[in-house]
mmCIF file of C-alpha atoms in Angstrom:
data_model
loop_
_atom_site.group_PDB
_atom_site.id
_atom_site.type_symbol
_atom_site.label_atom_id
_atom_site.label_comp_id
_atom_site.label_asym_id
_atom_site.label_seq_id
_atom_site.Cartn_x
_atom_site.Cartn_y
_atom_site.Cartn_z
ATOM 1 C CA UNK A 1 83.374 -31.946 48.215
ATOM 2 C CA UNK A 2 83.021 -34.375 45.548
ATOM 3 C CA UNK A 3 83.923 -33.324 41.939
ATOM 4 C CA UNK A 4 82.881 -34.871 38.646
ATOM 5 C CA UNK A 5 85.710 -35.963 35.870
ATOM 6 C CA UNK A 6 83.804 -32.734 34.206
ATOM 7 C CA UNK A 7 83.950 -30.340 36.980
ATOM 8 C CA UNK A 8 87.267 -30.968 37.802
ATOM 9 C CA UNK A 9 88.141 -30.984 34.111
ATOM 10 C CA UNK A 10 86.353 -27.663 34.129
ATOM 11 C CA UNK A 11 86.886 -25.661 37.217
ATOM 12 C CA UNK A 12 90.594 -26.932 38.210
ATOM 13 C CA UNK A 13 92.401 -27.605 34.679
ATOM 14 C CA UNK A 14 90.866 -25.536 31.938
ATOM 15 C CA UNK A 15 91.034 -22.432 34.692
ATOM 16 C CA UNK A 16 94.832 -23.629 35.100
ATOM 17 C CA UNK A 17 95.362 -24.087 31.431
ATOM 18 C CA UNK A 18 93.481 -20.337 30.867
ATOM 19 C CA UNK A 19 95.731 -18.851 33.758
ATOM 20 C CA UNK A 20 99.099 -20.140 32.389
ATOM 21 C CA UNK A 21 98.184 -19.180 29.082
ATOM 22 C CA UNK A 22 97.395 -15.732 29.883
ATOM 23 C CA UNK A 23 100.468 -15.402 32.005
ATOM 24 C CA UNK A 24 102.151 -16.490 29.668
ATOM 25 C CA UNK A 25 100.881 -14.723 26.858
ATOM 26 C CA UNK A 26 101.508 -11.611 29.069
ATOM 27 C CA UNK A 27 105.313 -12.364 29.670
ATOM 28 C CA UNK A 28 106.287 -12.701 26.256
ATOM 29 C CA UNK A 29 104.701 -9.232 25.086
ATOM 30 C CA UNK A 30 106.510 -7.841 27.897
ATOM 31 C CA UNK A 31 109.436 -9.626 27.055
ATOM 32 C CA UNK A 32 109.460 -8.353 22.881
ATOM 33 C CA UNK A 33 108.689 -4.537 24.026
ATOM 34 C CA UNK A 34 111.414 -4.282 26.138
ATOM 35 C CA UNK A 35 114.078 -6.088 23.846
ATOM 36 C CA UNK A 36 112.373 -3.991 21.217
ATOM 37 C CA UNK A 37 113.059 -1.007 22.660
ATOM 38 C CA UNK A 38 116.250 -1.670 24.249
ATOM 39 C CA UNK A 39 117.393 -2.514 20.417
ATOM 40 C CA UNK A 40 115.789 0.659 19.169
ATOM 41 C CA UNK A 41 117.205 2.610 21.957
ATOM 42 C CA UNK A 42 120.872 1.385 21.650
ATOM 43 C CA UNK A 43 120.633 2.048 17.905
ATOM 44 C CA UNK A 44 119.965 5.369 18.064
ATOM 45 C CA UNK A 45 122.125 6.517 20.101
ATOM 46 C CA UNK A 46 125.360 6.476 17.075
ATOM 47 C CA UNK A 47 122.473 7.518 15.048
ATOM 48 C CA UNK A 48 122.063 10.724 16.917
ATOM 49 C CA UNK A 49 125.652 11.305 17.701
ATOM 50 C CA UNK A 50 126.062 11.124 14.184
ATOM 51 C CA UNK A 51 124.172 14.510 14.172
ATOM 52 C CA UNK A 52 126.412 16.476 16.579
ATOM 53 C CA UNK A 53 127.812 19.643 16.249
ATOM 54 C CA UNK A 54 128.317 23.108 17.944
ATOM 55 C CA UNK A 55 124.752 23.736 17.124
ATOM 56 C CA UNK A 56 123.507 20.531 18.082
ATOM 57 C CA UNK A 57 125.022 20.024 21.069
ATOM 58 C CA UNK A 58 121.397 19.468 23.015
ATOM 59 C CA UNK A 59 121.712 15.867 20.918
ATOM 60 C CA UNK A 60 123.678 15.546 23.819
ATOM 61 C CA UNK A 61 120.784 15.077 26.060
ATOM 62 C CA UNK A 62 118.806 13.200 23.873
ATOM 63 C CA UNK A 63 121.611 10.654 23.749
ATOM 64 C CA UNK A 64 121.800 10.352 27.609
ATOM 65 C CA UNK A 65 118.066 9.917 27.936
ATOM 66 C CA UNK A 66 118.235 6.892 25.511
ATOM 67 C CA UNK A 67 121.221 5.936 27.377
ATOM 68 C CA UNK A 68 119.433 5.756 30.128
ATOM 69 C CA UNK A 69 116.252 4.532 28.954
ATOM 70 C CA UNK A 70 118.407 1.535 27.529
ATOM 71 C CA UNK A 71 119.577 0.708 30.738
ATOM 72 C CA UNK A 72 116.563 0.986 32.542
ATOM 73 C CA UNK A 73 114.252 -1.650 30.140
ATOM 74 C CA UNK A 74 117.649 -3.596 30.429
ATOM 75 C CA UNK A 75 117.586 -3.601 33.790
ATOM 76 C CA UNK A 76 113.271 -4.271 34.000
ATOM 77 C CA UNK A 77 113.131 -7.177 31.598
ATOM 78 C CA UNK A 78 116.213 -8.880 33.489
ATOM 79 C CA UNK A 79 114.875 -8.086 37.115
ATOM 80 C CA UNK A 80 111.396 -9.327 36.127
ATOM 81 C CA UNK A 81 112.181 -12.352 34.300
ATOM 82 C CA UNK A 82 110.111 -11.825 31.265
ATOM 83 C CA UNK A 83 111.632 -14.341 28.814
ATOM 84 C CA UNK A 84 112.164 -17.281 32.011
ATOM 85 C CA UNK A 85 108.342 -16.636 33.145
ATOM 86 C CA UNK A 86 107.223 -16.874 29.588
ATOM 87 C CA UNK A 87 109.007 -20.361 28.778
ATOM 88 C CA UNK A 88 107.563 -21.723 31.856
ATOM 89 C CA UNK A 89 104.308 -20.923 32.108
ATOM 90 C CA UNK A 90 103.838 -22.240 28.315
ATOM 91 C CA UNK A 91 105.716 -25.094 29.627
ATOM 92 C CA UNK A 92 103.088 -25.681 32.078
ATOM 93 C CA UNK A 93 100.149 -24.778 30.078
ATOM 94 C CA UNK A 94 101.150 -27.399 27.346
ATOM 95 C CA UNK A 95 102.337 -30.165 29.702
ATOM 96 C CA UNK A 96 98.359 -29.523 31.192
ATOM 97 C CA UNK A 97 96.861 -29.676 27.905
ATOM 98 C CA UNK A 98 98.894 -32.751 27.376
ATOM 99 C CA UNK A 99 97.894 -34.617 30.463
ATOM 100 C CA UNK A 100 94.272 -33.923 30.175
ATOM 101 C CA UNK A 101 94.283 -35.380 25.789
ATOM 102 C CA UNK A 102 95.986 -38.275 27.387
ATOM 103 C CA UNK A 103 93.162 -38.745 30.342
ATOM 104 C CA UNK A 104 90.462 -37.993 27.482
ATOM 105 C CA UNK A 105 91.487 -40.540 25.100
ATOM 106 C CA UNK A 106 92.275 -42.739 27.370
ATOM 107 C CA UNK A 107 95.432 -43.126 26.130
ATOM 108 C CA UNK A 108 98.865 -43.266 27.433
ATOM 109 C CA UNK A 109 99.400 -44.461 31.188
ATOM 110 C CA UNK A 110 95.232 -43.551 31.522
ATOM 111 C CA UNK A 111 95.144 -46.994 29.437
ATOM 112 C CA UNK A 112 96.495 -49.312 32.191
ATOM 113 C CA UNK A 113 95.477 -47.536 34.890
ATOM 114 C CA UNK A 114 92.449 -48.828 37.230
ATOM 115 C CA UNK A 115 91.125 -45.060 38.592
ATOM 116 C CA UNK A 116 91.919 -43.163 35.575
ATOM 117 C CA UNK A 117 90.051 -40.327 36.767
ATOM 118 C CA UNK A 118 92.149 -40.279 40.323
ATOM 119 C CA UNK A 119 95.249 -40.934 38.701
ATOM 120 C CA UNK A 120 94.614 -38.110 36.401
ATOM 121 C CA UNK A 121 93.713 -35.774 39.101
ATOM 122 C CA UNK A 122 96.974 -36.654 41.309
ATOM 123 C CA UNK A 123 99.423 -36.175 37.733
ATOM 124 C CA UNK A 124 97.278 -32.346 37.036
ATOM 125 C CA UNK A 125 98.037 -31.425 40.285
ATOM 126 C CA UNK A 126 101.484 -32.975 40.611
ATOM 127 C CA UNK A 127 101.971 -30.520 37.273
ATOM 128 C CA UNK A 128 100.692 -27.205 38.982
ATOM 129 C CA UNK A 129 102.306 -28.222 42.460
ATOM 130 C CA UNK A 130 105.942 -28.156 40.661
ATOM 131 C CA UNK A 131 104.957 -25.221 39.322
ATOM 132 C CA UNK A 132 104.354 -23.773 42.490
ATOM 133 C CA UNK A 133 107.223 -24.392 43.985
ATOM 134 C CA UNK A 134 109.879 -23.689 40.909
ATOM 135 C CA UNK A 135 107.584 -20.397 41.683
ATOM 136 C CA UNK A 136 108.549 -20.281 45.126
ATOM 137 C CA UNK A 137 112.554 -20.816 44.872
ATOM 138 C CA UNK A 138 112.659 -18.510 42.794
ATOM 139 C CA UNK A 139 110.953 -15.751 44.963
ATOM 140 C CA UNK A 140 112.879 -16.777 48.033
ATOM 141 C CA UNK A 141 115.971 -16.937 45.844
ATOM 142 C CA UNK A 142 115.437 -13.301 44.933
ATOM 143 C CA UNK A 143 115.246 -12.232 48.175
#
């Protein structure tokens, strides 16, 4: 199947830009949420400890739960690499957007190329492949 420039840009490039942008936003939200919760829980521990008396000894349970939650959210954030994914997905999305603009405006490397569309496809697929390879290496490293 042969694709036109418009089809390729719409079905491949724009789709990938949208996917990476969406994944970046999701991971940014997860990262900021988990980090925010860790800050709040960690700050509440000494605050709650200041109210412990013989009559409020049950606050020890609250402090213990806050400590456990702090450890859980810190661990999840580190394990699931929300910040790293957020940054990598954003970088890939921005590189794809940049390449698309260069191609559409016949700028940069495209103003010196005979077959601009083939060159564009090659560069786009290379960017996507680099991200996929980096992800694959990351998964292998964790196993």
